[in-house]
C-alpha positions in Angstrom: 0.0 0.0 0.0 1.4 3.4 -1.0 1.2 5.9 1.8 1.0 9.5 0.8 0.9 12.4 3.2 -1.9 14.8 2.5 0.3 17.7 3.4 3.9 16.8 2.6 4.9 14.9 -0.5 6.8 11.7 0.3 9.4 10.9 -2.4 9.8 7.4 -3.8 12.4 5.8 -6.1 10.2 3.5 -8.3 8.7 5.1 -11.4 5.4 3.2 -11.0 5.0 4.1 -7.3 6.0 7.7 -8.1 3.6 7.9 -11.0 0.7 6.8 -8.8 1.8 9.1 -5.9 2.1 12.1 -8.3 -1.4 11.6 -9.7 -2.9 11.2 -6.2 -1.0 14.2 -4.8 -2.0 16.5 -7.7 -5.6 15.4 -7.4 -5.6 16.1 -3.7 -4.2 19.6 -4.1 -6.0 20.9 -7.2 -7.3 23.7 -4.9 -3.6 24.8 -4.4 -3.0 24.6 -8.1 -5.9 27.0 -8.8 -4.9 29.3 -6.0 -1.5 29.7 -7.8 -2.7 29.6 -11.4 -5.9 31.8 -11.3 -3.9 35.1 -10.8 -1.6 34.1 -13.7 -4.3 32.9 -16.0 -5.5 36.3 -17.3 -2.0 37.3 -18.4 -1.4 34.1 -20.2 -4.8 34.4 -21.9 -4.2 38.0 -23.0 -0.7 37.2 -24.3 -2.0 34.3 -26.4 -4.9 36.3 -27.8 -2.6 39.2 -28.7 -0.4 36.9 -30.7 -3.4 35.6 -32.6 -4.7 39.1 -33.4 -1.3 40.4 -34.5 -0.8 37.3 -36.7 -4.2 37.9 -38.3 -4.0 41.6 -38.9 -0.3 42.5 -39.2 1.8 39.6 -40.3 2.6 38.9 -44.0 1.7 35.7 -45.9 4.1 32.9 -46.2 4.2 32.2 -50.0 5.1 28.5 -49.4 2.2 27.7 -47.1 -0.3 30.5 -48.0 -0.7 31.2 -44.2 0.4 34.2 -42.2 3.7 34.1 -40.4 3.1 33.4 -36.7 3.7 36.2 -34.2 5.0 34.6 -31.0 6.4 37.4 -28.9 3.5 37.4 -26.4 3.4 33.6 -26.3 7.0 33.8 -25.1 5.9 36.3 -22.4 3.1 33.9 -21.5 5.7 31.2 -20.8 7.1 33.6 -18.1 3.9 33.3 -16.2 3.8 29.6 -16.7 7.3 29.6 -15.2 5.9 31.4 -12.2 3.5 28.4 -11.7 6.3 25.9 -12.1 8.5 27.7 -9.5 5.6 28.0 -7.1 4.7 24.3 -7.5 8.2 23.2 -6.8 7.8 24.9 -3.4 4.4 23.3 -2.9 6.1 19.8 -3.3 9.3 20.5 -1.3 8.1 23.0 1.3 4.6 21.7 1.6 1.3 23.3 0.7 1.0 24.7 4.2 4.2 26.7 4.0 5.1 27.4 0.4 5.5 31.0 -0.9 4.1 31.5 -4.5 6.2 33.5 -6.9 5.1 37.1 -7.5 5.6 37.6 -11.3 6.0 41.4 -10.9 8.5 41.2 -8.0 10.8 38.2 -8.9 13.6 37.5 -6.5 17.2 37.0 -7.5 16.8 33.2 -7.3 13.6 33.2 -9.4 15.3 35.3 -12.1 18.2 32.9 -12.0 15.8 30.0 -12.5 14.2 31.5 -15.5 17.6 32.8 -16.9 19.1 29.3 -16.7 16.0 27.8 -18.4 16.3 30.3 -21.3 20.1 29.8 -21.5 19.9 26.0 -21.7 17.1 26.3 -24.3 19.2 28.6 -26.4 22.2 26.4 -26.1 20.2 23.3 -27.2 18.8 25.2 -30.2 22.3 26.5 -31.1 23.8 23.0 -30.8 21.1 21.6 -33.0 21.7 24.3 -35.6 25.4 23.8 -35.6 25.3 20.0 -35.8 22.6 20.2 -38.5 24.7 22.6 -40.6 27.9 20.7 -40.3 26.2 17.4 -41.0 24.4 18.8 -44.0 27.7 20.1 -45.4 29.4 16.7 -45.0 26.6 14.5 -46.2 22.8 14.7 -46.4 22.7 11.1 -45.2 24.7 12.0 -42.1 22.1 14.7 -41.2 19.5 12.0 -40.9 21.7 10.1 -38.4 22.9 13.2 -36.5 19.5 14.6 -35.7 18.2 11.7 -33.6 21.6 11.2 -31.9 21.6 14.9 -31.0 18.0 14.7 -29.7 18.9 11.8 -27.5 22.0 13.6 -26.2 20.0 16.8 -25.5 17.3 14.8 -23.6 20.1 13.1 -21.6 21.8 16.4 -20.7 18.5 18.0 -19.8 17.7 15.2 -17.4 21.1 15.3 -15.8 20.9 19.1 -15.3 17.2 19.1 -14.3 17.8 18.9 -10.5 19.2 22.5 -10.7 15.6 23.8 -11.1 13.9 22.4 -8.0 17.0 23.4 -6.0 16.9 27.0 -7.4 13.2 27.3 -6.9 13.5 26.5 -3.2 16.5 28.6 -2.4 19.2 26.0 -2.7 22.4 27.3 -4.5 23.1 24.2 -6.4 25.4 24.4 -9.4 24.9 22.7 -12.8 27.9 20.5 -11.9 26.3 19.4 -8.6 23.0 18.9 -10.3 24.7 16.7 -12.9 26.3 14.6 -10.2 23.2 14.3 -8.1 21.0 13.1 -11.0 23.2 10.1 -11.9 21.0 7.1 -12.3 17.7 9.0 -12.7 17.6 9.7 -16.4 15.2 6.9 -17.4 13.0 7.6 -14.4 12.8 11.2 -15.3 11.8 10.4 -18.9 9.2 7.6 -18.3 7.6 8.6 -14.9 5.9 11.8 -16.2 4.3 9.7 -19.0 3.1 7.2 -16.5 1.9 9.9 -14.1 0.1 12.0 -16.8 -1.4 9.4 -19.2 -4.9 10.1 -18.1 -4.6 13.8 -18.6 -2.9 13.2 -22.0 -5.8 11.0 -23.1 -8.3 13.6 -22.0 -6.5 16.3 -23.9 -6.3 14.1 -27.0 -10.0 13.3 -26.7 -10.8 17.0 -26.4 -8.8 17.8 -29.5 -10.4 15.1 -31.6 -13.9 15.8 -30.5 -13.5 19.5 -30.6 -12.0 19.5 -34.1 -14.7 17.1 -35.3 -17.4 19.4 -34.0 -15.8 22.4 -35.7 -15.6 20.5 -39.0 -19.2 19.3 -38.9 -20.5 22.8 -38.0 -18.4 24.4 -40.7 -19.4 21.9 -43.4 -23.1 22.6 -42.5 -22.8 26.3 -43.4 -19.9 26.1 -45.8 -17.4 28.0 -43.6 -14.7 25.3 -43.3 -11.9 27.7 -44.5 -13.0 30.3 -41.9 -13.0 27.7 -39.1 -9.5 26.7 -40.1 -8.4 30.3 -40.0 -8.5 31.2 -43.7 -10.7 32.9 -46.2 -10.0 33.0 -49.9 -10.1 36.2 -51.9 -9.1 35.4 -55.4 -5.7 33.6 -55.2 -4.9 35.2 -51.8 -5.4 33.4 -48.6 -5.9 35.5 -45.5 -7.1 35.1 -41.9 -10.8 35.7 -41.4 -11.8 38.6 -39.3 -13.1 36.6 -36.3 -10.6 33.8 -36.6 -8.5 34.9 -33.6 -11.6 34.5 -31.4 -12.4 31.1 -32.8 -8.9 29.8 -32.4 -8.5 31.3 -29.0 -11.7 29.7 -27.7 -10.7 26.3 -29.3 -7.2 26.3 -27.8 -8.2 27.9 -24.4 -8.7 24.5 -22.6 -5.2 23.4 -23.8 -3.4 26.6 -22.9 -5.3 27.3 -19.6 -5.9 23.9 -18.2 -4.3 20.9 -19.8 -0.8 22.4 -20.4 -0.5 23.9 -16.9 -1.8 20.6 -15.4 0.8 18.6 -17.4 3.4 21.1 -16.3 2.7 20.6 -12.5 2.6 16.8 -13.0 6.1 17.0 -14.5 7.3 19.3 -11.8 6.0 17.0 -9.1 7.9 14.1 -10.7 11.1 16.1 -10.9 10.8 17.3 -7.3 10.1 13.8 -6.2 13.4 12.4 -7.6 15.3 15.5 -6.5 14.2 15.0 -2.9 14.8 11.3 -3.0 18.3 11.8 -4.4 19.0 14.3 -1.6 17.7 12.0 1.1 19.4 8.9 -0.3 22.9 9.9 -1.5 25.0 7.3 -3.2 27.9 6.1 -1.0 30.5 7.3 -3.5 29.2 10.8 -3.6 30.9 13.7 -1.9 28.9 15.9 0.5 29.5 18.9 -1.8 27.1 17.5 -4.3 24.2 17.9 -1.9 24.7 21.5 -0.7 
């Protein structure tokens, strides 16, 4: 029988036990999730809607696809508010829902800025590495490019898992370095990859069902009144394809459950898994590790 404290999360090493514990803990503390996320939700919604409106009215048409170029600046800003949820949820798991301090997005602390800056830096480094390897491989041989890309993806996933303990440490005021995070995460890579899938499979199925049913409903309604191009975000004027006037609203409403429920929920499930293994690694250090790895 798996025992799970209602207040404080109890870390476990096995991916099956951890997956079940994570689902149970998140279900028990959905009220905390909404307490944190509700103040952030309007900013995320506004950012996403602004991108849709700007894409519709101000972006040029891509001649290859016939669709407008996507404007994503405000979606990037929306990710900042999602990061606030992630930092806060790390504290819920590690400090406990009775004593955590949510991040104030308009008064970030030095540690919170460091958390976000490191996430941005590692993302840029991964993109740059992908571009460099892709360019070199393409110059050497197109066949080599097909081999280099999957190898690079596996390598990036591996490095991301080995460095991931930096983030729960940073979110909770622990000055762990990337080197220390890399050492602490040894032996946890496969668990960090597969446990979130096991923990979140129900949510992922629900999201898939929503997408399939929602899109089917839109297609059926649009075919009934001949507005399929409009529903899909396009109207035809001669040979020119443009966004319909109200497309931003339609797309926003259709994607709102994804952006404002499923994605944040999947994020906190992943955060709970990461914090679980971070705490377990701290509490159960390997015999050959130095104490400096666990500062």
